[in-house]
CSV table of C-alpha atoms in Angstrom, one decimal:
chain,number,residue,atom,x,y,z
A,1,MET,CA,0.0,0.0,0.0
A,2,PRO,CA,1.6,3.3,-1.1
A,3,PRO,CA,2.2,5.9,1.7
A,4,LYS,CA,-0.3,8.6,2.1
A,5,LYS,CA,0.6,12.0,0.6
A,6,ALA,CA,1.3,14.8,3.0
A,7,PRO,CA,-1.3,17.5,2.6
A,8,ILE,CA,-0.3,20.9,1.3
A,9,TYR,CA,-1.0,23.7,3.7
A,10,CYS,CA,-2.7,27.0,2.6
A,11,LEU,CA,-3.3,30.4,4.0
A,12,VAL,CA,-5.6,33.1,2.8
A,13,ASN,CA,-3.6,36.3,2.3
A,14,GLY,CA,-4.0,38.6,5.3
A,15,ASP,CA,-5.1,35.8,7.7
A,16,PRO,CA,-3.0,35.0,10.8
A,17,GLU,CA,-0.8,31.8,10.6
A,18,ASN,CA,-3.1,29.9,13.0
A,19,SER,CA,-5.7,30.0,10.2
A,20,VAL,CA,-3.6,27.6,8.0
A,21,PHE,CA,-5.6,24.7,6.6
A,22,GLY,CA,-4.6,21.5,4.8
A,23,ILE,CA,-5.7,20.2,1.5
A,24,LYS,CA,-5.4,16.6,0.3
A,25,TYR,CA,-4.7,15.9,-3.3
A,26,ASP,CA,-3.8,13.1,-5.7
A,27,LYS,CA,-1.3,12.8,-8.5
A,28,ASN,CA,-3.7,14.3,-11.1
A,29,THR,CA,-4.9,17.3,-9.2
A,30,THR,CA,-4.4,20.6,-11.0
A,31,VAL,CA,-4.2,24.1,-9.6
A,32,ASP,CA,-7.7,24.8,-11.1
A,33,GLU,CA,-9.1,21.9,-9.2
A,34,LEU,CA,-7.3,23.0,-6.0
A,35,LYS,CA,-8.9,26.4,-6.3
A,36,GLU,CA,-12.3,24.8,-6.4
A,37,ILE,CA,-11.5,22.6,-3.4
A,38,ILE,CA,-10.2,25.7,-1.4
A,39,TYR,CA,-13.3,27.7,-2.5
A,40,THR,CA,-15.6,24.9,-1.2
A,41,LYS,CA,-13.7,24.6,2.1
A,42,LYS,CA,-13.6,28.3,2.7
A,43,LYS,CA,-16.8,29.4,1.1
A,44,ASN,CA,-17.8,31.8,3.9
A,45,ALA,CA,-14.6,33.8,3.2
A,46,PHE,CA,-15.2,34.1,-0.5
A,47,ALA,CA,-18.5,35.9,-0.9
A,48,ASP,CA,-19.4,37.5,-4.2
A,49,ILE,CA,-16.6,35.8,-6.2
A,50,ASP,CA,-16.2,32.6,-8.2
A,51,TYR,CA,-13.4,30.1,-7.6
A,52,PRO,CA,-11.5,31.0,-10.9
A,53,ASP,CA,-11.0,34.5,-9.5
A,54,LEU,CA,-8.7,33.2,-6.7
A,55,THR,CA,-5.0,33.5,-7.4
A,56,LEU,CA,-2.7,30.8,-5.8
A,57,TYR,CA,0.9,31.5,-5.1
A,58,LYS,CA,3.5,28.8,-4.3
A,59,VAL,CA,5.5,29.8,-1.2
A,60,ASN,CA,7.7,28.0,1.4
A,61,ILE,CA,7.1,29.8,4.7
A,62,ASN,CA,8.6,27.9,7.6
A,63,LEU,CA,6.5,28.0,10.7
A,64,ASN,CA,9.0,26.0,12.8
A,65,THR,CA,11.4,28.9,13.2
A,66,ASP,CA,11.5,32.7,13.3
A,67,ASN,CA,12.3,34.1,9.9
A,68,PRO,CA,11.5,37.2,7.8
A,69,GLN,CA,8.8,35.5,5.8
A,70,ARG,CA,7.0,34.3,8.9
A,71,THR,CA,7.3,37.8,10.5
A,72,ALA,CA,5.9,39.3,7.3
A,73,LEU,CA,2.6,37.4,7.9
A,74,THR,CA,1.9,39.9,10.7
A,75,THR,CA,3.1,42.9,8.7
A,76,PRO,CA,0.3,45.2,7.2
A,77,ASN,CA,0.6,45.6,3.4
A,78,ALA,CA,3.1,42.8,3.0
A,79,THR,CA,3.3,41.7,-0.6
A,80,ILE,CA,3.0,38.1,-1.7
A,81,VAL,CA,5.9,38.2,-4.2
A,82,GLY,CA,8.2,40.7,-2.4
A,83,ASP,CA,7.8,39.5,1.2
A,84,PHE,CA,6.8,35.9,0.8
A,85,GLY,CA,8.7,35.0,-2.3
A,86,GLY,CA,5.4,33.9,-4.0
A,87,GLN,CA,5.3,32.5,-7.5
A,88,VAL,CA,1.9,32.5,-9.3
A,89,LEU,CA,0.5,29.0,-10.0
A,90,ARG,CA,-1.2,28.6,-13.4
A,91,PRO,CA,-4.6,26.9,-13.5
A,92,MET,CA,-3.2,24.0,-15.6
A,93,ASP,CA,-0.2,23.3,-13.3
A,94,ASN,CA,0.0,19.9,-11.7
A,95,ILE,CA,0.1,20.1,-7.8
A,96,GLU,CA,2.3,17.0,-7.4
A,97,GLU,CA,4.8,18.4,-9.9
A,98,LYS,CA,4.9,21.7,-8.1
A,99,PHE,CA,5.1,20.2,-4.6
A,100,PRO,CA,6.9,16.9,-5.0
A,101,THR,CA,7.9,16.8,-1.3
A,102,PRO,CA,5.9,19.3,0.8
A,103,ALA,CA,7.9,20.3,3.9
A,104,ASN,CA,6.4,19.6,7.2
A,105,GLY,CA,5.3,22.6,9.2
A,106,HIS,CA,5.4,25.0,6.2
A,107,ILE,CA,2.9,27.1,4.4
A,108,HIS,CA,2.9,26.0,0.8
A,109,VAL,CA,0.2,28.1,-0.8
A,110,ILE,CA,-1.0,31.7,-0.3
A,111,VAL,CA,-4.5,32.3,-1.5
A,112,ASP,CA,-5.1,35.8,-2.8
A,113,VAL,CA,-8.7,37.0,-2.9
A,114,PRO,CA,-9.7,39.8,-5.2
A,115,ALA,CA,-11.3,42.9,-3.7
A,116,VAL,CA,-15.0,43.2,-4.8
A,117,PRO,CA,-16.6,46.6,-4.4
A,118,ALA,CA,-20.3,46.5,-3.3
A,119,THR,CA,-21.7,47.9,-6.5
A,120,ILE,CA,-24.6,47.4,-8.9
A,121,GLY,CA,-24.5,47.3,-12.7
A,122,VAL,CA,-25.1,50.2,-15.0
A,123,THR,CA,-26.1,50.2,-18.7
A,124,GLU,CA,-24.6,52.3,-21.4
A,125,ARG,CA,-27.9,54.1,-21.5
A,126,TYR,CA,-27.4,55.4,-17.9
A,127,TRP,CA,-23.9,56.5,-18.8
A,128,THR,CA,-25.4,58.5,-21.7
A,129,LYS,CA,-27.8,60.1,-19.2
A,130,ILE,CA,-24.9,61.2,-17.1
A,131,LEU,CA,-23.3,62.9,-20.1
A,132,GLU,CA,-26.6,64.6,-20.9
A,133,PHE,CA,-27.0,65.7,-17.3
A,134,THR,CA,-23.6,67.3,-17.1
A,135,GLY,CA,-23.8,68.7,-20.7
A,136,LEU,CA,-20.7,66.7,-21.6
A,137,ASP,CA,-20.1,64.7,-24.7
A,138,TYR,CA,-17.0,62.6,-25.8
A,139,GLN,CA,-15.0,62.5,-29.0
A,140,SER,CA,-11.8,61.2,-30.4
A,141,THR,CA,-8.8,63.3,-31.4
A,142,THR,CA,-5.3,62.8,-32.8
A,143,ARG,CA,-1.8,63.9,-31.8
A,144,GLU,CA,-1.6,66.0,-35.0
A,145,ILE,CA,-4.7,68.0,-34.1
A,146,GLU,CA,-3.9,68.5,-30.4
A,147,PHE,CA,-0.2,69.3,-30.5
A,148,PRO,CA,1.1,69.2,-34.1
A,149,THR,CA,4.6,70.6,-33.3
A,150,LEU,CA,5.1,68.7,-30.0
A,151,ASP,CA,8.2,66.5,-30.1
A,152,LEU,CA,7.5,63.2,-28.4
A,153,ASN,CA,10.7,61.5,-29.4
A,154,LEU,CA,12.6,59.8,-26.6
A,155,GLU,CA,16.0,60.0,-28.3
A,156,TYR,CA,16.4,56.3,-28.9
A,157,GLU,CA,15.3,55.4,-25.4
A,158,ARG,CA,13.6,52.0,-25.4
A,159,ILE,CA,10.4,51.7,-23.3
A,160,GLY,CA,9.8,48.0,-22.5
A,161,ALA,CA,6.3,46.5,-22.4
A,162,PHE,CA,5.0,45.1,-19.2
A,163,GLY,CA,4.6,41.3,-19.0
A,164,TRP,CA,1.3,40.2,-17.5
A,165,THR,CA,0.9,36.7,-16.0
A,166,ASP,CA,-2.3,34.6,-15.7
A,167,ALA,CA,-3.2,36.2,-12.4
A,168,ILE,CA,-5.8,39.0,-12.2
A,169,GLU,CA,-4.5,42.5,-12.8
A,170,ARG,CA,-4.8,43.8,-9.3
A,171,SER,CA,-2.8,40.9,-7.8
A,172,GLN,CA,0.2,42.0,-10.0
A,173,ASN,CA,0.4,45.5,-8.5
A,174,ASP,CA,3.8,44.6,-6.9
A,175,ARG,CA,5.1,44.2,-10.4
A,176,TYR,CA,3.3,46.9,-12.5
A,177,THR,CA,3.8,49.6,-9.9
A,178,PRO,CA,7.7,49.6,-10.1
A,179,HIS,CA,7.4,49.1,-13.8
A,180,LEU,CA,5.4,52.3,-14.3
A,181,LYS,CA,7.6,54.3,-11.9
A,182,ASN,CA,10.6,53.2,-13.8
A,183,ILE,CA,9.4,54.0,-17.3
A,184,LEU,CA,8.0,57.4,-16.2
A,185,LYS,CA,11.2,58.1,-14.2
A,186,LEU,CA,8.9,59.2,-11.4
A,187,ASP,CA,11.6,59.2,-8.7
A,188,THR,CA,13.2,62.2,-10.5
A,189,PHE,CA,10.1,64.4,-9.6
A,190,ARG,CA,10.6,65.0,-6.0
A,191,THR,CA,7.2,66.7,-5.4
A,192,LEU,CA,5.1,63.9,-7.0
A,193,GLY,CA,4.3,60.4,-5.8
A,194,LEU,CA,2.6,57.3,-7.2
A,195,TYR,CA,-0.2,56.0,-4.9
A,196,ASP,CA,-2.0,52.7,-5.0
A,197,PRO,CA,-5.7,53.2,-3.9
A,198,THR,CA,-6.8,49.6,-4.7
A,199,GLY,CA,-7.4,48.8,-1.0
A,200,ASP,CA,-10.0,51.7,-0.7
A,201,ASP,CA,-13.1,50.8,-2.7
A,202,SER,CA,-14.5,54.3,-2.0
A,203,PHE,CA,-11.5,56.3,-3.2
A,204,LEU,CA,-13.3,57.7,-6.2
A,205,SER,CA,-16.8,57.6,-4.8
A,206,THR,CA,-19.0,60.7,-5.3
A,207,ASN,CA,-22.2,61.9,-3.7
A,208,THR,CA,-25.1,63.2,-5.7
A,209,ASP,CA,-24.5,66.9,-5.5
A,210,ILE,CA,-23.3,67.0,-9.1
A,211,LEU,CA,-24.4,63.7,-10.8
A,212,PRO,CA,-27.8,62.0,-11.0
A,213,ILE,CA,-26.6,58.8,-9.5
A,214,ARG,CA,-23.7,57.9,-7.2
A,215,LEU,CA,-20.4,56.7,-8.7
A,216,THR,CA,-18.5,54.4,-6.4
A,217,GLY,CA,-15.2,52.5,-6.7
A,218,THR,CA,-11.5,53.1,-7.1
A,219,THR,CA,-8.7,52.9,-9.8
A,220,ASP,CA,-5.4,51.1,-10.1
A,221,LEU,CA,-2.8,53.9,-9.6
A,222,VAL,CA,-2.8,57.7,-9.3
A,223,ILE,CA,0.0,60.3,-9.4
A,224,VAL,CA,-0.6,62.9,-6.7
A,225,ASP,CA,1.3,65.6,-4.9
A,226,ARG,CA,3.7,63.7,-2.7
A,227,HIS,CA,2.8,65.7,0.5
A,228,SER,CA,-0.8,64.5,0.1
A,229,ILE,CA,0.2,60.9,0.7
A,230,ALA,CA,1.6,61.7,4.2
A,231,SER,CA,-1.5,63.7,5.1
A,232,GLN,CA,-3.9,61.1,3.6
A,233,ALA,CA,-5.6,63.6,1.3
A,234,GLN,CA,-4.5,61.9,-1.9
A,235,GLU,CA,-7.9,62.2,-3.6
A,236,LYS,CA,-7.8,66.0,-3.4
A,237,HIS,CA,-4.4,66.1,-5.3
A,238,ILE,CA,-4.9,63.7,-8.1
A,239,ARG,CA,-3.1,64.7,-11.3
A,240,PHE,CA,-3.1,61.5,-13.3
A,241,LEU,CA,-5.0,58.2,-12.9
A,242,PHE,CA,-4.2,54.9,-14.5
A,243,GLU,CA,-6.7,52.1,-15.2
A,244,LEU,CA,-4.8,49.0,-16.1
A,245,LYS,CA,-6.1,46.1,-18.1
A,246,LYS,CA,-4.5,43.0,-19.7
A,247,VAL,CA,-6.7,43.6,-22.7
A,248,VAL,CA,-8.5,46.9,-23.2
A,249,LYS,CA,-12.1,46.5,-24.3
A,250,ARG,CA,-14.8,49.0,-25.3
A,251,ILE,CA,-16.5,48.5,-21.9
A,252,HIS,CA,-13.3,49.8,-20.2
A,253,THR,CA,-13.5,53.2,-22.0
A,254,PHE,CA,-16.8,53.9,-20.1
A,255,GLN,CA,-15.1,52.8,-16.9
A,256,ALA,CA,-12.2,55.1,-17.5
A,257,MET,CA,-14.4,58.1,-18.3
A,258,ALA,CA,-16.5,57.5,-15.2
A,259,GLU,CA,-13.2,57.4,-13.2
A,260,LEU,CA,-12.1,60.7,-14.9
A,261,ILE,CA,-15.4,62.4,-13.9
A,262,SER,CA,-15.1,61.2,-10.2
A,263,ALA,CA,-11.4,62.0,-9.9
A,264,ASP,CA,-11.9,65.5,-11.5
A,265,LEU,CA,-14.8,66.2,-9.1
A,266,LYS,CA,-12.6,65.3,-6.1
A,267,SER,CA,-9.2,66.7,-7.1
A,268,LYS,CA,-8.1,70.3,-7.1
A,269,TYR,CA,-6.5,69.7,-10.5
A,270,PRO,CA,-7.8,69.0,-14.0
A,271,VAL,CA,-7.1,65.2,-14.2
A,272,LEU,CA,-5.6,63.3,-17.1
A,273,ALA,CA,-6.8,59.7,-17.2
A,274,VAL,CA,-4.9,56.8,-18.8
A,275,LEU,CA,-6.4,53.5,-19.8
A,276,THR,CA,-3.6,51.1,-20.8
A,277,ASP,CA,-2.4,47.5,-21.0
A,278,LEU,CA,1.1,48.8,-20.3
A,279,MET,CA,2.1,47.3,-23.7
A,280,ASP,CA,0.9,48.8,-26.9
A,281,ASP,CA,-2.6,50.2,-26.1
A,282,TRP,CA,-2.5,53.6,-24.4
A,283,ARG,CA,-5.6,55.8,-24.3
A,284,PHE,CA,-5.8,59.2,-22.8
A,285,PHE,CA,-9.0,61.0,-21.5
A,286,TRP,CA,-9.4,64.6,-20.3
A,287,ILE,CA,-12.1,67.3,-20.1
A,288,GLN,CA,-11.8,70.1,-22.6
A,289,GLY,CA,-14.7,72.5,-22.7
A,290,LYS,CA,-17.8,70.3,-22.5
A,291,ILE,CA,-16.1,67.4,-24.2
A,292,ILE,CA,-14.3,64.4,-22.8
A,293,MET,CA,-11.5,64.1,-25.3
A,294,ARG,CA,-10.0,60.7,-26.2
A,295,LEU,CA,-6.5,60.2,-27.7
A,296,THR,CA,-4.6,57.0,-28.5
A,297,LEU,CA,-0.8,57.1,-28.7
A,298,SER,CA,2.1,54.6,-29.0
A,299,ARG,CA,3.9,53.4,-25.9
A,300,GLU,CA,6.9,55.7,-26.5
A,301,GLU,CA,4.7,58.7,-27.3
A,302,SER,CA,2.5,58.1,-24.2
A,303,VAL,CA,5.5,57.9,-21.9
A,304,ALA,CA,6.9,61.1,-23.4
A,305,LEU,CA,3.6,62.9,-23.0
A,306,ILE,CA,3.2,61.8,-19.4
A,307,ARG,CA,6.7,62.8,-18.5
A,308,ARG,CA,6.1,66.3,-20.0
A,309,ASN,CA,3.1,66.7,-17.8
A,310,LEU,CA,5.1,65.5,-14.8
A,311,VAL,CA,7.7,68.1,-15.5
A,312,SER,CA,5.0,70.8,-15.6
A,313,ALA,CA,3.4,69.6,-12.4
A,314,ASN,CA,6.8,69.3,-10.6
A,315,ASN,CA,7.6,72.8,-11.8
A,316,GLU,CA,4.4,74.1,-10.4
A,317,MET,CA,4.9,72.5,-7.0
A,318,ARG,CA,8.5,73.6,-6.6
A,319,GLU,CA,7.7,77.1,-7.7
A,320,LEU,CA,5.0,77.3,-4.9
A,321,ALA,CA,7.5,75.9,-2.4
A,322,ASN,CA,10.1,78.5,-3.4
A,323,GLN,CA,7.8,81.5,-3.5
A,324,GLY,CA,9.4,84.3,-1.6
A,325,SER,CA,12.8,82.8,-1.8
A,326,SER,CA,15.6,84.6,-3.6
A,327,GLU,CA,17.1,81.4,-4.8
A,328,MET,CA,15.3,79.1,-7.3
A,329,ASP,CA,17.2,75.9,-7.8
A,330,MET,CA,14.9,74.5,-10.4
A,331,GLU,CA,16.3,73.1,-13.7
A,332,SER,CA,15.8,75.7,-16.4
A,333,SER,CA,13.8,73.1,-18.5
A,334,PHE,CA,11.1,73.1,-15.8
A,335,PHE,CA,10.1,76.6,-16.8
A,336,GLU,CA,9.7,75.6,-20.5
A,337,GLU,CA,7.0,72.9,-20.2
A,338,GLU,CA,3.3,73.5,-20.0
A,339,PRO,CA,0.7,70.8,-19.3
A,340,LEU,CA,-0.6,69.2,-22.5
A,341,PRO,CA,-3.2,68.5,-23.6
A,342,ARG,CA,-4.9,71.6,-22.1
A,343,ARG,CA,-7.8,70.6,-19.9
A,344,GLN,CA,-10.5,72.1,-17.6
A,345,LYS,CA,-12.2,71.2,-14.4
A,346,LEU,CA,-15.6,69.6,-14.7
A,347,ARG,CA,-17.1,71.9,-12.0
A,348,HIS,CA,-16.2,74.9,-14.1
A,349,VAL,CA,-17.9,73.4,-17.1
A,350,VAL,CA,-21.1,72.3,-15.3
A,351,ALA,CA,-21.3,75.6,-13.4
A,352,THR,CA,-21.4,77.6,-16.6
A,353,SER,CA,-23.8,75.3,-18.5
A,354,ASN,CA,-27.2,76.6,-19.6
A,355,VAL,CA,-29.9,75.9,-17.1
A,356,SER,CA,-33.7,75.7,-17.3
A,357,SER,CA,-35.7,79.0,-17.4
A,358,ASP,CA,-37.4,77.6,-14.2
A,359,ILE,CA,-34.6,79.0,-12.2
A,360,ALA,CA,-34.4,82.4,-13.9
A,361,PRO,CA,-36.1,84.4,-11.1
A,362,MET,CA,-33.3,83.5,-8.8
A,363,GLU,CA,-30.8,85.3,-11.1
A,364,ASP,CA,-32.1,88.5,-9.7
A,365,PHE,CA,-30.2,87.6,-6.5
A,366,PHE,CA,-27.0,86.4,-8.2
A,367,ASP,CA,-25.2,89.7,-7.6
A,368,THR,CA,-25.4,89.1,-3.9
A,369,MET,CA,-24.5,85.4,-3.9
A,370,SER,CA,-21.1,83.8,-4.0
A,371,GLU,CA,-20.1,81.8,-7.0
A,372,GLU,CA,-20.4,78.6,-5.0
A,373,GLU,CA,-23.9,79.4,-3.8
A,374,ILE,CA,-25.0,80.1,-7.4
A,375,PHE,CA,-23.5,76.9,-8.6
A,376,ARG,CA,-25.1,74.8,-5.8
A,377,TYR,CA,-28.5,76.4,-6.5
A,378,LYS,CA,-28.4,75.6,-10.2
A,379,ALA,CA,-27.2,72.1,-9.6
A,380,LYS,CA,-30.0,71.4,-7.1
A,381,GLN,CA,-32.6,72.7,-9.5
A,382,ILE,CA,-31.3,70.5,-12.4
A,383,LEU,CA,-31.2,67.5,-10.1
A,384,THR,CA,-34.8,67.9,-9.2
A,385,GLN,CA,-35.8,68.1,-12.8
A,386,PHE,CA,-33.5,65.2,-13.8
A,387,PHE,CA,-34.9,62.7,-11.2
A,388,SER,CA,-38.4,63.3,-12.5
A,389,GLN,CA,-37.5,61.5,-15.7
A,390,PRO,CA,-39.0,58.0,-16.0
A,391,ILE,CA,-35.6,56.4,-16.6
A,392,PHE,CA,-34.5,57.2,-13.1
A,393,ASN,CA,-37.7,56.4,-11.2
A,394,GLU,CA,-36.1,53.1,-10.1
A,395,LEU,CA,-33.0,54.8,-8.8
A,396,ASN,CA,-32.3,56.2,-5.4
A,397,ASP,CA,-29.4,57.6,-3.5
A,398,GLN,CA,-28.0,54.2,-2.8
A,399,LYS,CA,-27.7,53.1,-6.4
A,400,LYS,CA,-24.2,53.1,-7.7
A,401,ILE,CA,-22.2,52.9,-10.9
A,402,PRO,CA,-19.2,50.6,-10.4
A,403,LEU,CA,-15.8,52.0,-11.5
A,404,GLN,CA,-14.0,48.6,-11.3
A,405,SER,CA,-16.3,45.9,-12.8
A,406,ASP,CA,-14.7,43.8,-15.5
A,407,ASP,CA,-18.1,42.0,-16.1
A,408,GLU,CA,-19.4,43.2,-19.4
A,409,LYS,CA,-22.9,42.3,-18.5
A,410,ASN,CA,-22.8,44.7,-15.6
A,411,ILE,CA,-22.1,47.6,-17.9
A,412,LEU,CA,-23.8,47.1,-21.2
A,413,ASP,CA,-27.3,45.9,-22.1
């Protein structure tokens, strides 16, 4: 009679080590089947996801001795790859081949569970209503139209493409974050920082003082003023946001535009949104007048354009920091760059939009009201009219538009 196989021991990422659990397997068990077994065994921990959404990492964390990997189990924000030495297991991998002799008293598998925002679906029709409500529209443009004389050459610098694995996008943030920092040379801009808001599902959530229904969710990465990270006010200082996809689909453009609207309403700056696979598909979105502009560039052109905007933003912050000083130690090139493409704040656009004649009598008092009071009054009146439309009779203040759903059925009819 052959000896029994030792089980492999698993731990859900973020759980304490005393929550380790064992899984028995046979010589034919695949990683995909192991996911299903784990999903069944820990079903109460995996609400609102399917077992294929789990990502399994091969690790070798010794629980018999004190060591850095074991210590990292108690460290907030520890990364599976960086701190635990995790390697992604592909669905078709054979468990016995990956773990020929599982060590006793070790954790062999870390189970990563994707974050799932509590959101509802939205149709493209609802998205159209948001555009109608704000008076916005969207259209495509080209580099030749927007900045025909702008030089986006990188002088033979090679910009490498990111290499995605089979794991879901978010689980690869410990790889794509340093990749983006590297190609943008972000460390050379001392006043700016890259922030990962994926742990905060309400990072880009809005209330209904501007829009007919609430937007809720987050994005993958944002570039903000560095000081805002320490003060935990990042959403007020967003300059760029990045929505990252392995493959960019039509549905993702609506997601990116919704994120742009939310980020622009929260931030003090006009935001530039980037939807990209970090390979050859780079799409830019910004607000210009009453239009959400859309522009597609090559990888090299995209990096050059973002760097130019980083120079401009860094220049602005350093100039503010040095106001009143007789010495300005900024590089001369910092004064030569201006943000491109030129963009506007959504609140400025909505605040100057035409409104119904129903509110005209109040204009008699506008001379005595602040700009903010005038804007809020107009917005309130438009909201009242908007919610009277039949299409929104079923909606209430709790209805939300997800910014992070990859499920096409949740977005489109």
